[in-house]
mmCIF file of C-alpha atoms and ligand atoms in Angstrom:
data_model
loop_
_atom_site.group_PDB
_atom_site.id
_atom_site.type_symbol
_atom_site.label_atom_id
_atom_site.label_comp_id
_atom_site.label_asym_id
_atom_site.label_seq_id
_atom_site.Cartn_x
_atom_site.Cartn_y
_atom_site.Cartn_z
ATOM 1 C CA MET A 2 29.387 84.011 18.926
ATOM 2 C CA ILE A 3 32.144 85.128 21.228
ATOM 3 C CA ASN A 4 32.207 88.876 21.355
ATOM 4 C CA ASP A 5 34.745 89.806 23.950
ATOM 5 C CA TYR A 6 36.439 88.466 27.020
ATOM 6 C CA TYR A 7 37.481 89.501 30.438
ATOM 7 C CA ASP A 8 40.846 88.449 31.754
ATOM 8 C CA ASP A 9 41.633 90.642 34.708
ATOM 9 C CA PHE A 10 42.897 87.870 36.944
ATOM 10 C CA ALA A 11 45.381 85.224 35.979
ATOM 11 C CA PHE A 12 43.060 82.269 36.166
ATOM 12 C CA TRP A 13 39.635 83.725 35.586
ATOM 13 C CA HIS A 14 37.968 84.304 32.279
ATOM 14 C CA LEU A 15 34.480 85.417 31.545
ATOM 15 C CA ARG A 16 33.120 85.036 28.090
ATOM 16 C CA VAL A 17 29.904 86.599 26.935
ATOM 17 C CA PHE A 18 27.922 85.064 24.146
ATOM 18 C CA GLY A 19 25.529 87.540 22.705
ATOM 19 C CA SER A 20 25.052 90.117 20.048
ATOM 20 C CA ALA A 21 26.449 93.602 19.758
ATOM 21 C CA ILE A 22 23.743 96.179 19.501
ATOM 22 C CA LYS A 23 25.471 99.514 19.700
ATOM 23 C CA GLU A 24 28.915 101.060 19.530
ATOM 24 C CA GLU A 25 29.210 104.510 20.957
ATOM 25 C CA MET A 26 31.913 106.616 22.511
ATOM 26 C CA GLY A 27 34.335 103.754 22.776
ATOM 27 C CA LEU A 28 31.857 101.315 24.262
ATOM 28 C CA VAL A 29 30.213 98.347 22.707
ATOM 29 C CA GLU A 30 26.899 97.298 24.177
ATOM 30 C CA TYR A 31 25.850 93.678 24.110
ATOM 31 C CA VAL A 32 22.687 91.830 24.938
ATOM 32 C CA PRO A 33 24.190 88.829 26.702
ATOM 33 C CA LYS A 34 22.790 85.364 26.195
ATOM 34 C CA THR A 35 25.212 83.155 28.050
ATOM 35 C CA LEU A 36 28.040 83.913 30.401
ATOM 36 C CA PHE A 37 30.833 81.414 30.525
ATOM 37 C CA LEU A 38 33.020 81.448 33.635
ATOM 38 C CA ARG A 39 36.236 79.484 33.445
ATOM 39 C CA SER A 40 39.112 78.791 35.800
ATOM 40 C CA SER A 41 41.911 76.287 35.318
ATOM 41 C CA SER A 42 39.751 73.525 36.771
ATOM 42 C CA VAL A 43 36.169 74.729 36.747
ATOM 43 C CA HIS A 44 33.925 75.692 33.887
ATOM 44 C CA LEU A 45 30.583 77.280 34.581
ATOM 45 C CA ARG A 46 27.929 78.349 32.147
ATOM 46 C CA LEU A 47 25.512 80.886 33.566
ATOM 47 C CA PRO A 48 22.313 82.231 32.068
ATOM 48 C CA ALA A 49 22.692 85.904 31.458
ATOM 49 C CA SER A 50 20.288 88.508 32.674
ATOM 50 C CA SER A 51 18.553 90.775 30.263
ATOM 51 C CA ARG A 52 20.748 93.684 31.300
ATOM 52 C CA MET A 53 23.249 95.185 28.883
ATOM 53 C CA VAL A 54 26.914 94.386 29.127
ATOM 54 C CA ARG A 55 29.261 97.141 28.110
ATOM 55 C CA PHE A 56 32.761 96.388 26.926
ATOM 56 C CA TYR A 57 35.591 98.462 25.672
ATOM 57 C CA SER A 58 36.759 97.330 22.314
ATOM 58 C CA GLU A 59 40.393 96.277 22.018
ATOM 59 C CA GLN A 60 41.170 99.386 20.056
ATOM 60 C CA GLN A 61 39.893 101.717 22.737
ATOM 61 C CA LYS A 62 41.694 99.845 25.448
ATOM 62 C CA GLN A 63 44.963 100.707 23.862
ATOM 63 C CA GLN A 64 44.105 104.339 23.319
ATOM 64 C CA LYS A 65 44.476 106.766 26.106
ATOM 65 C CA GLU A 66 41.092 106.696 27.713
ATOM 66 C CA GLY A 67 39.708 110.139 27.331
ATOM 67 C CA GLU A 68 37.561 112.025 29.672
ATOM 68 C CA LYS A 69 34.427 110.984 27.920
ATOM 69 C CA ILE A 70 35.080 107.364 28.632
ATOM 70 C CA ASP A 71 36.121 108.024 32.207
ATOM 71 C CA GLN A 72 32.977 110.004 32.849
ATOM 72 C CA LEU A 73 30.911 107.366 31.213
ATOM 73 C CA ARG A 74 32.446 104.620 33.300
ATOM 74 C CA MET A 75 31.818 106.546 36.494
ATOM 75 C CA GLY A 76 28.320 107.441 35.494
ATOM 76 C CA GLN A 77 27.311 103.963 34.352
ATOM 77 C CA SER A 78 28.867 102.016 37.163
ATOM 78 C CA SER A 79 26.040 100.585 39.210
ATOM 79 C CA SER A 80 28.588 99.201 41.656
ATOM 80 C CA LYS A 81 30.370 102.189 43.014
ATOM 81 C CA GLY A 82 33.931 101.324 43.856
ATOM 82 C CA GLY A 83 33.224 97.680 42.922
ATOM 83 C CA ARG A 84 36.130 95.417 42.289
ATOM 84 C CA GLY A 85 37.899 96.251 39.062
ATOM 85 C CA SER A 86 36.002 99.476 38.621
ATOM 86 C CA GLY A 87 39.160 101.485 38.177
ATOM 87 C CA LYS A 88 40.862 99.063 35.851
ATOM 88 C CA LYS A 89 41.313 98.991 32.162
ATOM 89 C CA GLY A 90 38.881 96.781 30.278
ATOM 90 C CA THR A 91 37.058 95.655 33.408
ATOM 91 C CA SER A 92 33.557 96.761 32.608
ATOM 92 C CA THR A 93 32.357 93.231 33.299
ATOM 93 C CA GLY A 94 33.113 93.891 36.965
ATOM 94 C CA LEU A 95 30.817 96.881 36.785
ATOM 95 C CA PHE A 96 28.104 94.839 35.216
ATOM 96 C CA PHE A 97 28.064 92.266 38.003
ATOM 97 C CA GLY A 98 28.633 94.630 40.865
ATOM 98 C CA PHE A 99 31.080 92.095 42.329
ATOM 99 C CA HIS A 100 33.952 90.054 41.073
ATOM 100 C CA PRO A 101 33.391 86.722 39.273
ATOM 101 C CA PHE A 102 35.599 85.052 41.865
ATOM 102 C CA ALA A 103 32.980 85.921 44.479
ATOM 103 C CA ILE A 104 30.364 84.174 42.348
ATOM 104 C CA PHE A 105 32.522 81.071 42.108
ATOM 105 C CA ALA A 106 33.313 81.044 45.842
ATOM 106 C CA SER A 107 29.625 81.405 46.721
ATOM 107 C CA LEU A 108 28.584 78.689 44.309
ATOM 108 C CA THR A 109 31.248 76.338 45.656
ATOM 109 C CA LEU A 110 30.154 76.982 49.246
ATOM 110 C CA LEU A 111 26.517 76.455 48.342
ATOM 111 C CA ALA A 112 27.291 73.254 46.478
ATOM 112 C CA SER A 113 29.380 71.748 49.271
ATOM 113 C CA GLY A 114 26.817 72.744 51.905
ATOM 114 C CA TYR A 115 24.124 71.115 49.807
ATOM 115 C CA MET A 116 26.095 67.902 49.291
ATOM 116 C CA MET A 117 27.123 67.576 52.954
ATOM 117 C CA ILE A 118 24.049 68.635 54.844
ATOM 118 C CA VAL A 119 20.954 69.429 52.849
ATOM 119 C CA LYS A 120 21.022 66.470 50.466
ATOM 120 C CA PRO A 121 21.251 63.698 53.078
ATOM 121 C CA VAL A 122 18.450 65.268 55.100
ATOM 122 C CA LEU A 123 16.277 65.730 52.039
ATOM 123 C CA GLN A 124 16.912 62.144 51.016
ATOM 124 C CA MET A 125 15.761 60.962 54.402
ATOM 125 C CA THR A 126 12.695 63.157 54.616
ATOM 126 C CA ASP A 127 11.451 63.334 51.068
ATOM 127 C CA ASN A 128 11.270 60.084 49.212
ATOM 128 C CA THR A 129 8.680 61.527 46.913
ATOM 129 C CA MET A 130 11.265 63.550 45.058
ATOM 130 C CA LYS A 131 12.844 60.459 43.598
ATOM 131 C CA LYS A 132 12.481 60.052 39.876
ATOM 132 C CA PRO A 133 10.709 56.966 38.536
ATOM 133 C CA LYS A 134 12.967 53.981 38.064
ATOM 134 C CA GLU A 135 14.097 52.835 34.625
ATOM 135 C CA SER A 136 13.111 49.250 35.207
ATOM 136 C CA LYS A 137 11.314 47.135 37.762
ATOM 137 C CA SER A 138 14.463 45.299 38.799
ATOM 138 C CA GLU A 139 16.262 48.570 39.438
ATOM 139 C CA GLU A 140 13.361 49.664 41.607
ATOM 140 C CA GLU A 141 13.370 46.358 43.491
ATOM 141 C CA GLU A 142 17.123 46.556 44.060
ATOM 142 C CA GLU A 143 16.834 50.056 45.382
ATOM 143 C CA SER A 144 13.942 49.321 47.687
ATOM 144 C CA LYS A 145 15.893 46.349 49.108
ATOM 145 C CA ALA A 146 18.866 48.608 49.737
ATOM 146 C CA GLU A 147 16.617 51.157 51.406
ATOM 147 C CA ALA A 148 14.946 48.516 53.542
ATOM 148 C CA ALA A 149 18.370 47.351 54.738
ATOM 149 C CA ALA A 150 19.417 50.886 55.583
ATOM 150 C CA VAL A 151 16.154 52.163 57.015
ATOM 151 C CA GLY A 152 15.116 48.892 58.604
ATOM 152 C CA TYR A 153 11.342 48.935 58.395
ATOM 153 C CA THR A 154 8.694 49.690 55.833
ATOM 154 C CA LYS A 155 6.148 52.442 56.336
ATOM 155 C CA GLU A 156 3.452 49.813 56.879
ATOM 156 C CA GLU A 157 5.481 48.105 59.600
ATOM 157 C CA ILE A 158 6.149 51.428 61.318
ATOM 158 C CA ASP A 159 2.486 52.426 61.143
ATOM 159 C CA ALA A 160 1.449 49.080 62.611
ATOM 160 C CA PHE A 161 3.891 49.187 65.538
ATOM 161 C CA PRO A 162 2.181 49.923 68.894
ATOM 162 C CA PHE A 163 4.500 52.722 70.046
ATOM 163 C CA ASP A 164 1.768 54.254 72.187
ATOM 164 C CA LYS A 165 1.524 51.049 74.258
ATOM 165 C CA LYS A 166 5.168 51.334 75.335
ATOM 166 C CA THR A 167 6.466 53.019 78.474
ATOM 167 C CA VAL A 168 9.020 55.596 77.410
ATOM 168 C CA VAL A 169 11.177 57.525 79.904
ATOM 169 C CA PHE A 170 13.529 60.243 78.714
ATOM 170 C CA VAL A 171 16.862 60.618 80.531
ATOM 171 C CA LEU A 172 18.184 64.167 80.303
ATOM 172 C CA GLY A 173 20.984 66.238 81.818
ATOM 173 C CA GLY A 174 24.189 67.947 80.794
ATOM 174 C CA PRO A 175 26.986 66.126 78.995
ATOM 175 C CA GLY A 176 28.690 63.861 81.533
ATOM 176 C CA SER A 177 25.920 64.115 84.131
ATOM 177 C CA GLY A 178 25.623 60.351 84.451
ATOM 178 C CA LYS A 179 22.758 59.603 82.069
ATOM 179 C CA GLY A 180 24.470 56.529 80.663
ATOM 180 C CA THR A 181 25.810 55.277 84.003
ATOM 181 C CA ASN A 182 22.398 55.376 85.696
ATOM 182 C CA SER A 183 20.456 54.133 82.679
ATOM 183 C CA GLU A 184 22.548 50.983 82.538
ATOM 184 C CA ARG A 185 21.789 50.209 86.144
ATOM 185 C CA LEU A 186 18.074 50.877 85.700
ATOM 186 C CA VAL A 187 18.007 48.203 83.008
ATOM 187 C CA GLY A 188 18.845 45.529 85.594
ATOM 188 C CA ASP A 189 16.257 46.672 88.112
ATOM 189 C CA PHE A 190 13.332 47.645 85.920
ATOM 190 C CA GLY A 191 13.730 45.664 82.723
ATOM 191 C CA PHE A 192 14.180 48.741 80.565
ATOM 192 C CA VAL A 193 15.752 48.664 77.140
ATOM 193 C CA HIS A 194 18.382 51.393 77.272
ATOM 194 C CA LEU A 195 18.610 53.419 74.071
ATOM 195 C CA SER A 196 21.320 56.075 74.084
ATOM 196 C CA ALA A 197 20.710 58.482 71.213
ATOM 197 C CA GLY A 198 24.420 59.361 71.217
ATOM 198 C CA ASP A 199 25.441 55.689 71.016
ATOM 199 C CA LEU A 200 22.995 55.074 68.168
ATOM 200 C CA LEU A 201 24.389 58.056 66.269
ATOM 201 C CA ARG A 202 27.975 56.931 66.829
ATOM 202 C CA ALA A 203 27.090 53.420 65.603
ATOM 203 C CA GLU A 204 25.420 54.871 62.508
ATOM 204 C CA GLN A 205 28.454 57.047 61.896
ATOM 205 C CA LYS A 206 30.682 53.964 61.891
ATOM 206 C CA ARG A 207 28.426 51.923 59.606
ATOM 207 C CA GLU A 208 30.394 51.800 56.388
ATOM 208 C CA VAL A 209 27.474 52.111 53.993
ATOM 209 C CA SER A 210 25.749 54.878 55.940
ATOM 210 C CA GLN A 211 25.113 58.013 53.933
ATOM 211 C CA TYR A 212 25.058 60.038 57.160
ATOM 212 C CA GLY A 213 28.492 59.098 58.507
ATOM 213 C CA ALA A 214 30.277 62.338 57.631
ATOM 214 C CA LEU A 215 27.327 64.464 58.649
ATOM 215 C CA ILE A 216 26.989 62.809 62.073
ATOM 216 C CA ALA A 217 30.752 63.014 62.696
ATOM 217 C CA HIS A 218 30.647 66.741 61.975
ATOM 218 C CA TYR A 219 27.685 67.450 64.266
ATOM 219 C CA ILE A 220 29.092 65.425 67.158
ATOM 220 C CA ARG A 221 32.559 66.973 66.986
ATOM 221 C CA GLU A 222 31.015 70.438 66.867
ATOM 222 C CA GLY A 223 28.667 69.668 69.763
ATOM 223 C CA LEU A 224 25.653 70.339 67.554
ATOM 224 C CA ILE A 225 22.360 68.504 67.385
ATOM 225 C CA VAL A 226 22.054 66.099 64.484
ATOM 226 C CA PRO A 227 18.906 66.731 62.365
ATOM 227 C CA HIS A 228 16.079 65.049 64.210
ATOM 228 C CA GLU A 229 14.897 62.948 61.272
ATOM 229 C CA ILE A 230 18.076 60.908 61.543
ATOM 230 C CA THR A 231 18.012 60.461 65.315
ATOM 231 C CA ILE A 232 14.298 59.707 65.475
ATOM 232 C CA GLY A 233 14.685 57.183 62.641
ATOM 233 C CA LEU A 234 17.420 55.397 64.583
ATOM 234 C CA LEU A 235 15.458 55.444 67.855
ATOM 235 C CA ARG A 236 12.308 54.176 66.179
ATOM 236 C CA ASN A 237 14.195 51.327 64.503
ATOM 237 C CA ALA A 238 15.865 50.417 67.775
ATOM 238 C CA MET A 239 12.490 50.299 69.542
ATOM 239 C CA MET A 240 11.060 48.129 66.798
ATOM 240 C CA ASP A 241 14.089 45.838 67.000
ATOM 241 C CA ARG A 242 13.034 45.111 70.583
ATOM 242 C CA LYS A 243 9.333 44.675 69.963
ATOM 243 C CA GLU A 244 8.986 42.153 72.789
ATOM 244 C CA CYS A 245 9.949 44.856 75.331
ATOM 245 C CA ASP A 246 7.577 47.418 76.711
ATOM 246 C CA ARG A 247 9.867 49.761 78.699
ATOM 247 C CA PHE A 248 12.331 52.063 77.016
ATOM 248 C CA LEU A 249 14.813 54.463 78.568
ATOM 249 C CA ILE A 250 15.739 57.015 75.960
ATOM 250 C CA ASP A 251 19.003 58.588 77.080
ATOM 251 C CA GLY A 252 20.291 61.936 75.795
ATOM 252 C CA PHE A 253 17.170 62.699 73.782
ATOM 253 C CA PRO A 254 15.325 65.005 73.043
ATOM 254 C CA ARG A 255 18.017 67.662 72.952
ATOM 255 C CA ASN A 256 15.864 70.495 71.675
ATOM 256 C CA VAL A 257 12.206 71.419 71.632
ATOM 257 C CA GLU A 258 11.881 70.632 67.927
ATOM 258 C CA GLN A 259 13.098 67.054 68.490
ATOM 259 C CA ALA A 260 10.718 66.606 71.406
ATOM 260 C CA LYS A 261 7.757 67.726 69.306
ATOM 261 C CA ALA A 262 8.757 65.585 66.342
ATOM 262 C CA PHE A 263 9.185 62.476 68.503
ATOM 263 C CA GLU A 264 5.808 62.977 70.136
ATOM 264 C CA GLU A 265 4.140 63.472 66.783
ATOM 265 C CA THR A 266 5.771 60.572 64.964
ATOM 266 C CA VAL A 267 6.566 58.011 67.677
ATOM 267 C CA CYS A 268 4.938 58.507 71.098
ATOM 268 C CA ARG A 269 4.853 60.609 74.246
ATOM 269 C CA ALA A 270 7.149 60.015 77.201
ATOM 270 C CA GLN A 271 5.632 59.109 80.588
ATOM 271 C CA LYS A 272 8.392 60.709 82.644
ATOM 272 C CA VAL A 273 11.663 62.589 82.341
ATOM 273 C CA LEU A 274 14.622 61.843 84.613
ATOM 274 C CA TYR A 275 16.768 64.948 84.825
ATOM 275 C CA PHE A 276 20.310 64.663 86.179
ATOM 276 C CA GLU A 277 21.258 68.046 87.531
ATOM 277 C CA CYS A 278 24.930 68.879 87.817
ATOM 278 C CA PRO A 279 27.123 72.032 87.868
ATOM 279 C CA GLU A 280 29.296 72.651 84.821
ATOM 280 C CA THR A 281 32.545 72.447 86.770
ATOM 281 C CA VAL A 282 31.735 68.887 87.819
ATOM 282 C CA LEU A 283 30.632 67.967 84.306
ATOM 283 C CA LEU A 284 33.842 69.328 82.829
ATOM 284 C CA GLU A 285 36.009 67.320 85.187
ATOM 285 C CA ARG A 286 34.083 64.126 84.483
ATOM 286 C CA LEU A 287 34.150 64.599 80.732
ATOM 287 C CA LEU A 288 37.881 65.298 80.614
ATOM 288 C CA ASN A 289 38.401 62.226 82.739
ATOM 289 C CA ARG A 290 36.172 60.127 80.494
ATOM 290 C CA GLY A 291 38.072 61.494 77.490
ATOM 291 C CA LYS A 292 41.234 59.734 78.634
ATOM 292 C CA THR A 293 39.709 56.378 77.730
ATOM 293 C CA SER A 294 36.464 56.948 75.813
ATOM 294 C CA GLY A 295 38.054 57.537 72.395
ATOM 295 C CA ARG A 296 35.165 59.929 71.693
ATOM 296 C CA SER A 297 35.800 62.730 69.243
ATOM 297 C CA ASP A 298 33.903 65.172 71.472
ATOM 298 C CA ASP A 299 35.448 64.498 74.885
ATOM 299 C CA ASN A 300 38.003 67.271 74.457
ATOM 300 C CA ILE A 301 37.958 70.815 75.797
ATOM 301 C CA GLU A 302 36.975 72.538 72.499
ATOM 302 C CA SER A 303 34.038 70.218 71.823
ATOM 303 C CA ILE A 304 32.989 70.215 75.479
ATOM 304 C CA LYS A 305 32.611 74.015 75.478
ATOM 305 C CA LYS A 306 30.433 73.793 72.377
ATOM 306 C CA ARG A 307 28.362 71.010 73.930
ATOM 307 C CA PHE A 308 27.784 73.119 77.048
ATOM 308 C CA ASN A 309 26.552 75.976 74.867
ATOM 309 C CA THR A 310 24.171 73.705 73.002
ATOM 310 C CA TYR A 311 22.983 72.269 76.282
ATOM 311 C CA VAL A 312 22.208 75.677 77.799
ATOM 312 C CA ASN A 313 20.641 77.176 74.678
ATOM 313 C CA ASP A 314 18.764 74.199 73.221
ATOM 314 C CA SER A 315 18.437 71.356 75.712
ATOM 315 C CA LYS A 316 17.538 73.157 78.933
ATOM 316 C CA PRO A 317 14.353 74.585 77.370
ATOM 317 C CA VAL A 318 13.193 70.990 76.779
ATOM 318 C CA ILE A 319 13.532 70.234 80.489
ATOM 319 C CA GLU A 320 11.671 73.442 81.319
ATOM 320 C CA ALA A 321 8.877 72.517 78.920
ATOM 321 C CA TYR A 322 8.486 69.054 80.468
ATOM 322 C CA GLU A 323 8.582 70.600 83.938
ATOM 323 C CA LYS A 324 5.474 72.573 83.003
ATOM 324 C CA GLU A 325 3.810 69.266 82.121
ATOM 325 C CA GLY A 326 4.769 67.895 85.558
ATOM 326 C CA LYS A 327 6.811 65.065 84.055
ATOM 327 C CA VAL A 328 10.278 65.875 85.369
ATOM 328 C CA ILE A 329 11.993 64.074 88.251
ATOM 329 C CA THR A 330 15.154 65.978 89.175
ATOM 330 C CA ILE A 331 18.092 64.055 90.626
ATOM 331 C CA SER A 332 21.210 65.803 91.848
ATOM 332 C CA CYS A 333 24.200 63.910 90.535
ATOM 333 C CA GLN A 334 26.966 65.306 92.689
ATOM 334 C CA ASP A 335 27.120 62.320 95.048
ATOM 335 C CA SER A 336 28.967 59.085 94.474
ATOM 336 C CA VAL A 337 27.870 56.795 91.659
ATOM 337 C CA ASP A 338 26.088 54.477 94.107
ATOM 338 C CA ALA A 339 24.371 57.301 95.991
ATOM 339 C CA VAL A 340 23.096 58.894 92.783
ATOM 340 C CA TYR A 341 21.809 55.579 91.538
ATOM 341 C CA GLU A 342 20.000 54.924 94.800
ATOM 342 C CA LYS A 343 18.117 58.220 94.389
ATOM 343 C CA THR A 344 17.403 57.343 90.777
ATOM 344 C CA ARG A 345 16.069 53.904 91.583
ATOM 345 C CA LYS A 346 13.758 55.269 94.273
ATOM 346 C CA SER A 347 12.453 57.928 91.898
ATOM 347 C CA VAL A 348 11.615 55.409 89.219
ATOM 348 C CA GLU A 349 9.954 53.119 91.733
ATOM 349 C CA GLN A 350 7.452 55.865 92.395
ATOM 350 C CA PHE A 351 5.883 55.477 88.987
ATOM 351 C CA LEU A 352 6.959 52.032 87.783
ATOM 352 C CA PRO A 353 7.031 48.664 89.572
ATOM 353 C CA LYS A 354 10.323 46.789 89.643
ATOM 354 C CA LYS A 355 10.598 43.799 87.365
ATOM 355 C CA LYS A 356 11.735 40.381 88.547
HETATM 356 N N1 ADP B 23 28.045 60.136 90.389
HETATM 357 C C1 ADP B 23 29.209 60.133 89.716
HETATM 358 N N2 ADP B 23 30.339 60.487 90.336
HETATM 359 C C2 ADP B 23 31.502 60.497 89.665
HETATM 360 N N3 ADP B 23 31.653 60.144 88.387
HETATM 361 C C3 ADP B 23 30.539 59.777 87.717
HETATM 362 C C4 ADP B 23 29.269 59.763 88.340
HETATM 363 N N4 ADP B 23 28.344 59.373 87.424
HETATM 364 C C5 ADP B 23 29.033 59.161 86.289
HETATM 365 N N5 ADP B 23 30.335 59.388 86.452
HETATM 366 C C6 ADP B 23 31.400 59.306 85.445
HETATM 367 O O1 ADP B 23 31.300 60.507 84.670
HETATM 368 C C7 ADP B 23 31.478 60.241 83.306
HETATM 369 C C8 ADP B 23 30.213 60.637 82.549
HETATM 370 O O2 ADP B 23 29.162 59.771 82.882
HETATM 371 P P1 ADP B 23 28.175 59.242 81.768
HETATM 372 O O3 ADP B 23 27.222 58.294 82.416
HETATM 373 O O4 ADP B 23 28.958 58.715 80.623
HETATM 374 O O5 ADP B 23 27.466 60.603 81.398
HETATM 375 P P2 ADP B 23 26.488 61.003 80.221
HETATM 376 O O6 ADP B 23 25.902 59.726 79.689
HETATM 377 O O7 ADP B 23 25.483 61.882 80.858
HETATM 378 O O8 ADP B 23 27.352 61.706 79.236
HETATM 379 C C9 ADP B 23 31.797 58.771 83.186
HETATM 380 O O9 ADP B 23 33.206 58.617 83.132
HETATM 381 C C10 ADP B 23 31.245 58.181 84.480
HETATM 382 O O10 ADP B 23 31.971 57.048 84.886
HETATM 383 O O1 UDP B 24 19.549 63.259 70.264
HETATM 384 C C1 UDP B 24 20.763 63.452 70.129
HETATM 385 C C2 UDP B 24 21.728 62.900 70.976
HETATM 386 C C3 UDP B 24 23.054 63.177 70.754
HETATM 387 N N1 UDP B 24 23.424 63.954 69.714
HETATM 388 C C4 UDP B 24 24.845 64.234 69.440
HETATM 389 O O2 UDP B 24 25.667 63.307 70.127
HETATM 390 C C5 UDP B 24 26.554 63.991 70.994
HETATM 391 C C6 UDP B 24 26.866 63.128 72.200
HETATM 392 O O3 UDP B 24 25.706 62.846 72.903
HETATM 393 P P1 UDP B 24 25.680 61.797 74.115
HETATM 394 O O4 UDP B 24 24.301 61.790 74.676
HETATM 395 O O5 UDP B 24 26.248 60.497 73.672
HETATM 396 O O6 UDP B 24 26.725 62.368 75.154
HETATM 397 P P2 UDP B 24 26.710 63.538 76.217
HETATM 398 O O7 UDP B 24 26.971 64.800 75.446
HETATM 399 O O8 UDP B 24 25.412 63.583 76.895
HETATM 400 O O9 UDP B 24 27.842 63.169 77.089
HETATM 401 C C7 UDP B 24 25.882 65.308 71.276
HETATM 402 O O10 UDP B 24 26.771 66.320 71.678
HETATM 403 C C8 UDP B 24 25.251 65.615 69.922
HETATM 404 O O11 UDP B 24 26.200 66.122 69.014
HETATM 405 C C9 UDP B 24 22.481 64.505 68.886
HETATM 406 O O12 UDP B 24 22.806 65.224 67.968
HETATM 407 N N2 UDP B 24 21.175 64.238 69.102
#
């Protein structure tokens, strides 16, 4: 039964379903069962806590509130100075300790965060949470759709000889020449060049991708896309080129977590090519590239964020690989040809050229 309502703000209503247990000194006490929050467009039903809700009856609201009531309100308010605490008929505000609008705003933020970020990642990482299918054909349809999106079955992935492949990571700040040099190494050494950034941008554009919006957000903000997505794309791309045994992985790993996850689920890298370059040079190159690249992140705001991510997250990866003795550092301040010449010579030290 509806016992009372709260209508302090134009578009918010809170209804309490419960039973009155006591009426004393102008207050009615209820044991709430359900709270019903309503705005013009949103209706929420919340389970009530076992705490009492105290309401002024309509009659008392209209009477001059005497000292007793004032004292009582002050004394019983668990949320000192909480929103609505000084207003007529707003004891619900006291009960919550904050305004119902704050509850709605928090719930909305949580829900949108879940839909945009948490859900896609969970879907990728935890297939076991899926409920059993209604029928076999539904299950078959879904597994076909998943196979198309994911590319390979678990059995195929497990059987793939990742550890027999030569993997070289290509690292360095944004605009340091990772892509430029990787492309040239392909011709000389027979590498397959896999740019993690390119793979993410391609996935973002794929119309049926469930990660499109998420990837777009991370790239524009210069953040690192959750590694499950990037590693999934890299692994598929390696498996797509199963006849090849040399892979240049450009722009990955970008943090220590990614590096660990790749080593645990795919394979270890033989070497790391690190293109070292001062930020001023990087900035100039990126702004220049931005004139024609059409990339959402080749603009000054995104570049600053990318530099931050690089310093805070990506440099520690290079330092970690340095401790393992895997890093070959190449200064990239010379001309394109001069930098490539250094790069080629460095790679020749650990890998024979291919005809
Ligand atoms: N040694 C170099 N000197 C001048 N410009 C370069 C050099 N190497 C690359 N560039 C240019 O700088 C920009 C960034 O290079 P790119 O290979 O795309 O970097 P990354 O893949 O590390 O982001 C590109 O426009 C590229 O043509
Ligand atoms: O493993 C990766 C590689 C790239 N990115 C994202 O892709 C953007 C562009 O990366 P790319 O390597 O293409 O370009 P760079 O920043 O090195 O110029 C990065 O800023 C990240 O937002 C990512 O999240 N994980």
